Coordinates of C-alpha atoms in Angstrom, one line a residue:
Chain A
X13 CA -59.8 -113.0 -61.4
X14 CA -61.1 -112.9 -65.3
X15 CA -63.3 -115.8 -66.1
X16 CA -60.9 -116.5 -68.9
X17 CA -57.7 -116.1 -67.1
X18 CA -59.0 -118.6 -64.4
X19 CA -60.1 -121.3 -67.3
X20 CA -56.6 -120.8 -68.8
X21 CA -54.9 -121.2 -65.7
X22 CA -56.8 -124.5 -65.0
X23 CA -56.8 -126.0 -68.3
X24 CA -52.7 -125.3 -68.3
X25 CA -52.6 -127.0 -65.0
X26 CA -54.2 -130.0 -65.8
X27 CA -53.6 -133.1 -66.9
X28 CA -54.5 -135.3 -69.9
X29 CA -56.7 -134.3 -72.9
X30 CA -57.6 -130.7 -71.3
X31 CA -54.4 -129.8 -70.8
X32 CA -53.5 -131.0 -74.6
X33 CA -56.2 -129.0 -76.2
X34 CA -55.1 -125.7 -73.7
X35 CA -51.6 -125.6 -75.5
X36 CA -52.9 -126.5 -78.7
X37 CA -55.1 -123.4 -78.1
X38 CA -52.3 -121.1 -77.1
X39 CA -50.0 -122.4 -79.5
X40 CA -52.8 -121.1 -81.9
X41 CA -53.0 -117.7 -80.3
X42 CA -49.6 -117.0 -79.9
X43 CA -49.1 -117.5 -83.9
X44 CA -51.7 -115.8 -84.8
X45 CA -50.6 -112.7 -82.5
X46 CA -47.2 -113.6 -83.5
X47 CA -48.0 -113.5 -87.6
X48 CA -49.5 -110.6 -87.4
X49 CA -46.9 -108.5 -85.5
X50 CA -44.1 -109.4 -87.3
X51 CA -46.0 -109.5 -90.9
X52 CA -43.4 -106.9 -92.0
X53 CA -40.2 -108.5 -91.2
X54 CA -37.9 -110.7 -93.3
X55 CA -38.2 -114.0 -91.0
X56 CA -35.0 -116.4 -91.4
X57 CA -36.9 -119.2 -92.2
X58 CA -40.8 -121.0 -92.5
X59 CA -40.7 -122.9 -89.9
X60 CA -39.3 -120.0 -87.8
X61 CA -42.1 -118.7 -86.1
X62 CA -43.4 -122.7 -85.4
X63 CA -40.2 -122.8 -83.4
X64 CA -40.6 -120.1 -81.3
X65 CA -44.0 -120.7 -80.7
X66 CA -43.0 -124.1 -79.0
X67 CA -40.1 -122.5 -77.2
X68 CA -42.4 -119.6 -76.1
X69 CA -44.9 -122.7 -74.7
X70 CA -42.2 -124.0 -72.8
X71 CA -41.6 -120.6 -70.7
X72 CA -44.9 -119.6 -70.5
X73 CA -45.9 -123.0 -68.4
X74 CA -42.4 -122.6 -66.8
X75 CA -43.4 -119.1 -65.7
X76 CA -47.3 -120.0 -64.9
X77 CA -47.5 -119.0 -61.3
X78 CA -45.8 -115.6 -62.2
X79 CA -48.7 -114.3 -63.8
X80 CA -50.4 -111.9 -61.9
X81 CA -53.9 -111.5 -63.8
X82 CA -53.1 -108.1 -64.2
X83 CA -53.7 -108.9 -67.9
X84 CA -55.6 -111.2 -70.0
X85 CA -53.7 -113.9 -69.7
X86 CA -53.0 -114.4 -73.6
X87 CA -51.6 -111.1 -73.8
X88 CA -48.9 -111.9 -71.0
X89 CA -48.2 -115.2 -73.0
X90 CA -48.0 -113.4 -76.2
X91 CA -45.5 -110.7 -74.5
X92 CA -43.0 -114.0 -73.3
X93 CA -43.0 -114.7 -76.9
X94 CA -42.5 -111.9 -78.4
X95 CA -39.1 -111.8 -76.6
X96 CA -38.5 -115.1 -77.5
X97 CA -38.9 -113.9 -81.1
X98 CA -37.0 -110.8 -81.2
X99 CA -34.2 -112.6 -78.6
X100 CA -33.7 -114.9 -81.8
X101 CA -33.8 -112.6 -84.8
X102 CA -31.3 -110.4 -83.1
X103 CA -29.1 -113.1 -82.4
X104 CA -29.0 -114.2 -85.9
X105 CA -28.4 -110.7 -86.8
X106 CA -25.5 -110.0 -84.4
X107 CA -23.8 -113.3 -84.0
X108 CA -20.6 -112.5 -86.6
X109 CA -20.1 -109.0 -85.1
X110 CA -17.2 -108.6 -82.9
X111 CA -17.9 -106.9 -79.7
X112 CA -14.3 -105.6 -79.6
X113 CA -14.6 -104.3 -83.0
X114 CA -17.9 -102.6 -82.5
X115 CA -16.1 -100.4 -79.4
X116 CA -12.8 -99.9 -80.1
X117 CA -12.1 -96.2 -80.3
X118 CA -15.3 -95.1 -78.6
X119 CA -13.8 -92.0 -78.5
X120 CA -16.0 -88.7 -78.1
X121 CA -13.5 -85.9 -78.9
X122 CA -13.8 -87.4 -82.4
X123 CA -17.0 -84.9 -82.9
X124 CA -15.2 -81.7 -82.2
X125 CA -13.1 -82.6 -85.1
X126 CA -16.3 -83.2 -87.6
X127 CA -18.4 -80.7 -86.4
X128 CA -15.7 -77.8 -85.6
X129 CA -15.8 -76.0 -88.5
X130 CA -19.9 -76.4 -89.4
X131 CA -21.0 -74.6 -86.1
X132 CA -18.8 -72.3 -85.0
X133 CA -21.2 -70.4 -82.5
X134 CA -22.5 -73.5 -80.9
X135 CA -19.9 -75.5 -81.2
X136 CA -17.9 -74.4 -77.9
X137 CA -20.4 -75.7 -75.4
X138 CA -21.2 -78.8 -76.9
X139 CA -17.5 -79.7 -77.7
X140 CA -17.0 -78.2 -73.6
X141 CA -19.6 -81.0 -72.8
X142 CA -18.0 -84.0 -74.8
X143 CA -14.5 -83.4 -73.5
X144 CA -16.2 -83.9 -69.8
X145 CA -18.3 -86.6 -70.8
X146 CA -15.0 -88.2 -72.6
X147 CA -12.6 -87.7 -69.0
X148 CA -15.8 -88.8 -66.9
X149 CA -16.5 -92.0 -69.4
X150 CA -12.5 -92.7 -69.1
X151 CA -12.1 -92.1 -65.4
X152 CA -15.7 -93.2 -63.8
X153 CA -16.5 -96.2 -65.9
X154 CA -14.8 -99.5 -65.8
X155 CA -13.9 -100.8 -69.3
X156 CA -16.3 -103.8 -68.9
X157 CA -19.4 -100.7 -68.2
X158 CA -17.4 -98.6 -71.3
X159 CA -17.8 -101.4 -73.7
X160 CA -21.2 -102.3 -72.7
X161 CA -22.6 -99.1 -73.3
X162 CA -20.5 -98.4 -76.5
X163 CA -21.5 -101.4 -77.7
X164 CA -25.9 -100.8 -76.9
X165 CA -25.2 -97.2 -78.2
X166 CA -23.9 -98.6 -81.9
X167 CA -27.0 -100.7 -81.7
X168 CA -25.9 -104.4 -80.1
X169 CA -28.6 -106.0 -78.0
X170 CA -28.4 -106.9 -74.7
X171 CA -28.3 -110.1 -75.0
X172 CA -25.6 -110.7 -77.7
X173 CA -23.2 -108.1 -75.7
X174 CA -23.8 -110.5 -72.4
X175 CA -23.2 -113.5 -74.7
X176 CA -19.7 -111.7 -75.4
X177 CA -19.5 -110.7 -71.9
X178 CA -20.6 -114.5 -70.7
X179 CA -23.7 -112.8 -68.7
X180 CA -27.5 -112.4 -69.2
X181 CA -29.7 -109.5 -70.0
X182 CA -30.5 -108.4 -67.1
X183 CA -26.6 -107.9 -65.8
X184 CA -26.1 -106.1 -69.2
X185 CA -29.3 -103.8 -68.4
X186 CA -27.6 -103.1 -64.5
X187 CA -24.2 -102.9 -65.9
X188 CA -25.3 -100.3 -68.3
X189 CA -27.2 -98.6 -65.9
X190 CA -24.9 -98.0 -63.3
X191 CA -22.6 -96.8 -66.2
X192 CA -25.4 -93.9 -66.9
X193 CA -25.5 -93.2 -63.2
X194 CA -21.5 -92.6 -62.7
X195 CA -21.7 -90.5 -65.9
X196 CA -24.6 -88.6 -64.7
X197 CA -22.5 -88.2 -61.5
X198 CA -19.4 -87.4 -63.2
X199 CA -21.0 -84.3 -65.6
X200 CA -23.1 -83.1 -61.9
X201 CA -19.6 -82.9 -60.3
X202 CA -18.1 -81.5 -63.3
X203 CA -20.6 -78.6 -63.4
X204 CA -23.6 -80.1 -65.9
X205 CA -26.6 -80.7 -64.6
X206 CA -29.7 -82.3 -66.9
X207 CA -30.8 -79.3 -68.2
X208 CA -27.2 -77.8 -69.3
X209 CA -26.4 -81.5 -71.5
X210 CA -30.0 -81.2 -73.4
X211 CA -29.6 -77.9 -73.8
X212 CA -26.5 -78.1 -75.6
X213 CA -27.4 -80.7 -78.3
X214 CA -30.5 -78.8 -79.1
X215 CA -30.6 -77.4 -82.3
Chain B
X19 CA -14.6 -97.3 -84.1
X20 CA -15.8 -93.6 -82.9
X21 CA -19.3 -92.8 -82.2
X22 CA -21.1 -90.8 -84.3
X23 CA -23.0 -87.3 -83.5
X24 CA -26.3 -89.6 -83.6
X25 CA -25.0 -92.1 -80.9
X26 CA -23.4 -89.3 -78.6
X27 CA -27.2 -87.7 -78.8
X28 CA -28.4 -90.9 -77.9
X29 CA -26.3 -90.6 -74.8
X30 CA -26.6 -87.4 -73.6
X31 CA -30.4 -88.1 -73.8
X32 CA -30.1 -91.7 -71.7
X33 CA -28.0 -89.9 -69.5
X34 CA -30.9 -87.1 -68.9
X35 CA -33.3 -90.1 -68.1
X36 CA -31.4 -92.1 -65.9
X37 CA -33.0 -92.9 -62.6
X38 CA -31.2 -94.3 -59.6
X39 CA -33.8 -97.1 -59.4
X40 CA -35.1 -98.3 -62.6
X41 CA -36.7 -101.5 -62.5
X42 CA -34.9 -104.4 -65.3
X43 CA -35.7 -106.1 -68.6
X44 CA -37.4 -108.9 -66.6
X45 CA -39.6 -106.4 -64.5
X46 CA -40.7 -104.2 -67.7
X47 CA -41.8 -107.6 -68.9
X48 CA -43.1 -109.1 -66.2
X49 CA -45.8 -105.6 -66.4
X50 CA -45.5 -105.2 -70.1
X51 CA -48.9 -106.9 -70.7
X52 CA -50.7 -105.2 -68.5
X53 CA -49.1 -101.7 -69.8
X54 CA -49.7 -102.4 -73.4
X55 CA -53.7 -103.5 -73.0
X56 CA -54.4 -100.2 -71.1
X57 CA -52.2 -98.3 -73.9
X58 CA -54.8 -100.0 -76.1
X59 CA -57.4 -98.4 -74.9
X60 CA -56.1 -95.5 -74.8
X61 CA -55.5 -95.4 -71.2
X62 CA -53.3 -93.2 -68.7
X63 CA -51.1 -95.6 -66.7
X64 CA -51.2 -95.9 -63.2
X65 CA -48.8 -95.4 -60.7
X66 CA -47.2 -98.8 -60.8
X67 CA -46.9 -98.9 -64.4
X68 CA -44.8 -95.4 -64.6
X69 CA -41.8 -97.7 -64.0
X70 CA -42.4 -99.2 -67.4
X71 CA -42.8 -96.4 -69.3
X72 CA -39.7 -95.3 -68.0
X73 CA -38.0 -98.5 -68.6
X74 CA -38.8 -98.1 -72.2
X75 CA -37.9 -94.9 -72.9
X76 CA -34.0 -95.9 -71.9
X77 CA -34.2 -100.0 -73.3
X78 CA -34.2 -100.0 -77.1
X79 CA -35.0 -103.9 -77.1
X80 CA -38.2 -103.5 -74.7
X81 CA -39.2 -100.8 -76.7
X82 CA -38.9 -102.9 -79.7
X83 CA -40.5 -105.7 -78.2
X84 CA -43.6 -103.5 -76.6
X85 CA -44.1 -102.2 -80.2
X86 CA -44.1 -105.5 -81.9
X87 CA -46.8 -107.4 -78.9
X88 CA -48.9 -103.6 -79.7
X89 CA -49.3 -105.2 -83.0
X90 CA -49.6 -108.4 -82.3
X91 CA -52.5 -107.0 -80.1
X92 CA -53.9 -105.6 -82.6
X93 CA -54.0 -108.0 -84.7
X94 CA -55.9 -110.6 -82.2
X95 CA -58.7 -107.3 -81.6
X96 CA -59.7 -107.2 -86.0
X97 CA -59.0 -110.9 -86.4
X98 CA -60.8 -112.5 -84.1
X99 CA -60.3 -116.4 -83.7

């Protein structure tokens, strides 16, 4: 194990004043790699990246005897929060959009009416392509796997669709997955391998 | 709401990446650390951390996040404590 990775380990599991000053050290860290990631964004308030520093303490200890020393240990700390911090701006960003808003109408034949006329000559496969991946999204998905991945395509995270769906992350991620599996499936069966689908959105 | 040319692209490329086993948002981050300090050295990635790069090129919030702790990375290496 790294020298450091075993003092941060013990330190964290102490008790007392050594245990005090190992937070107050990782607190420090994880700002310091937290400031300077996310120099560039708009953050919603001053105090915002205090916050999640103290909520990204609280998972790292409750996650300590995960960590593997395959890293340094700071840099798996500073990965837990940097999902803590992009978990939150997101939420803030999404929370007022309407997940059945956002998929309603997530209808693929729409493109063959915008594009028809702009590219004739490559049109017909593409257009070919959409109508099977439109019956195999229609016929091989379940709505909840429909919306989900509508939803991630137009850009809503993960977590805010599995706060609509009353789910975590993780059963969005499998949900979603699966759904690319069946449609995978479902173009195979319907005569499309890998090749023919990249092929035919390449201009 | 239909989807647009962009997001249909979007699928068609997912689709041509998906894997039937593909490891979650929790396993991506429970390696994510370990792939991002050997990226940072400009390092090839093993065999056990293939499943991460894979996992990011089909999770737009990973990706996000593995970009943001690459900076956050580099910002510990050129301001030291």
């Amino acid at each position: 194990m790294h020298r450091d990775n075993h003092s941060w380990l013990i330190r964290l599991r102490a008790s007392g004043a050594p245990r005090d000053a190992a937070l107050a050290d990782l607190r420090a860290d994880v700002l310091r790699g937290l400031r300077g990631a996310l120099s560039r964004r708009s953050l919603p308030d001053p105090a915002f990246l205090e916050d999640v520093a103290q909520e990204a303490l609280l998972k790292i200890l409750e996650r300590l005897d995960q960590f593997e020393c395959r890293s340094r240990f700071v840099t798996w700390a500073i990965a837990i929060a940097v999902r803590v911090a992009m978990s939150e701006l997101r939420r803030r960003r999404w929370r007022d959009v309407s997940l059945d808003a956002l998929v309603a109408d997530g209808d693929l034949r729409a493109e063959r009416v915008t594009r028809a006329s702009t590219e004739p000559a490559a049109s017909c496969d593409r257009h070919t392509l959409l109508d099977a991946l439109h019956d195999v999204m229609r016929v091989d998905l379940t709505e909840k796997q429909r919306h989900a991945l509508v939803a991630e395509l137009k850009g809503m995270p993960q977590e805010e669709i599995a706060r609509h769906l009353g789910s975590n992350r993780n059963a969005v991620y499998k949900l979603t997955h699966d759904a690319r599996k069946r449609l995978k499936r479902g173009l195979e069966r319907a005569g499309y391998h890998a090749s023919d689908v990249r092929d035919a959105f390449t201009d | 709401m239909a989807l647009t040319r962009k997001e249909i692209e979007a699928l068609i490329r997912l689709i041509g990446l998906t894997r039937d086993e593909e490891i979650d948002c929790e396993g991506c981050l429970a390696r994510i650390a370990e792939f991002a300090e050997h990226r940072l050295v400009g390092g090839s990635v093993g065999e056990g951390l293939v499943a991460v790069e894979r996992h990011l090129a089909v999770c737009a919030e990973c990706r996000e996040e593995y970009e943001v702790l690459q900076r956050a990375l580099q910002t510990m290496a050129t301001r030291p404590r």
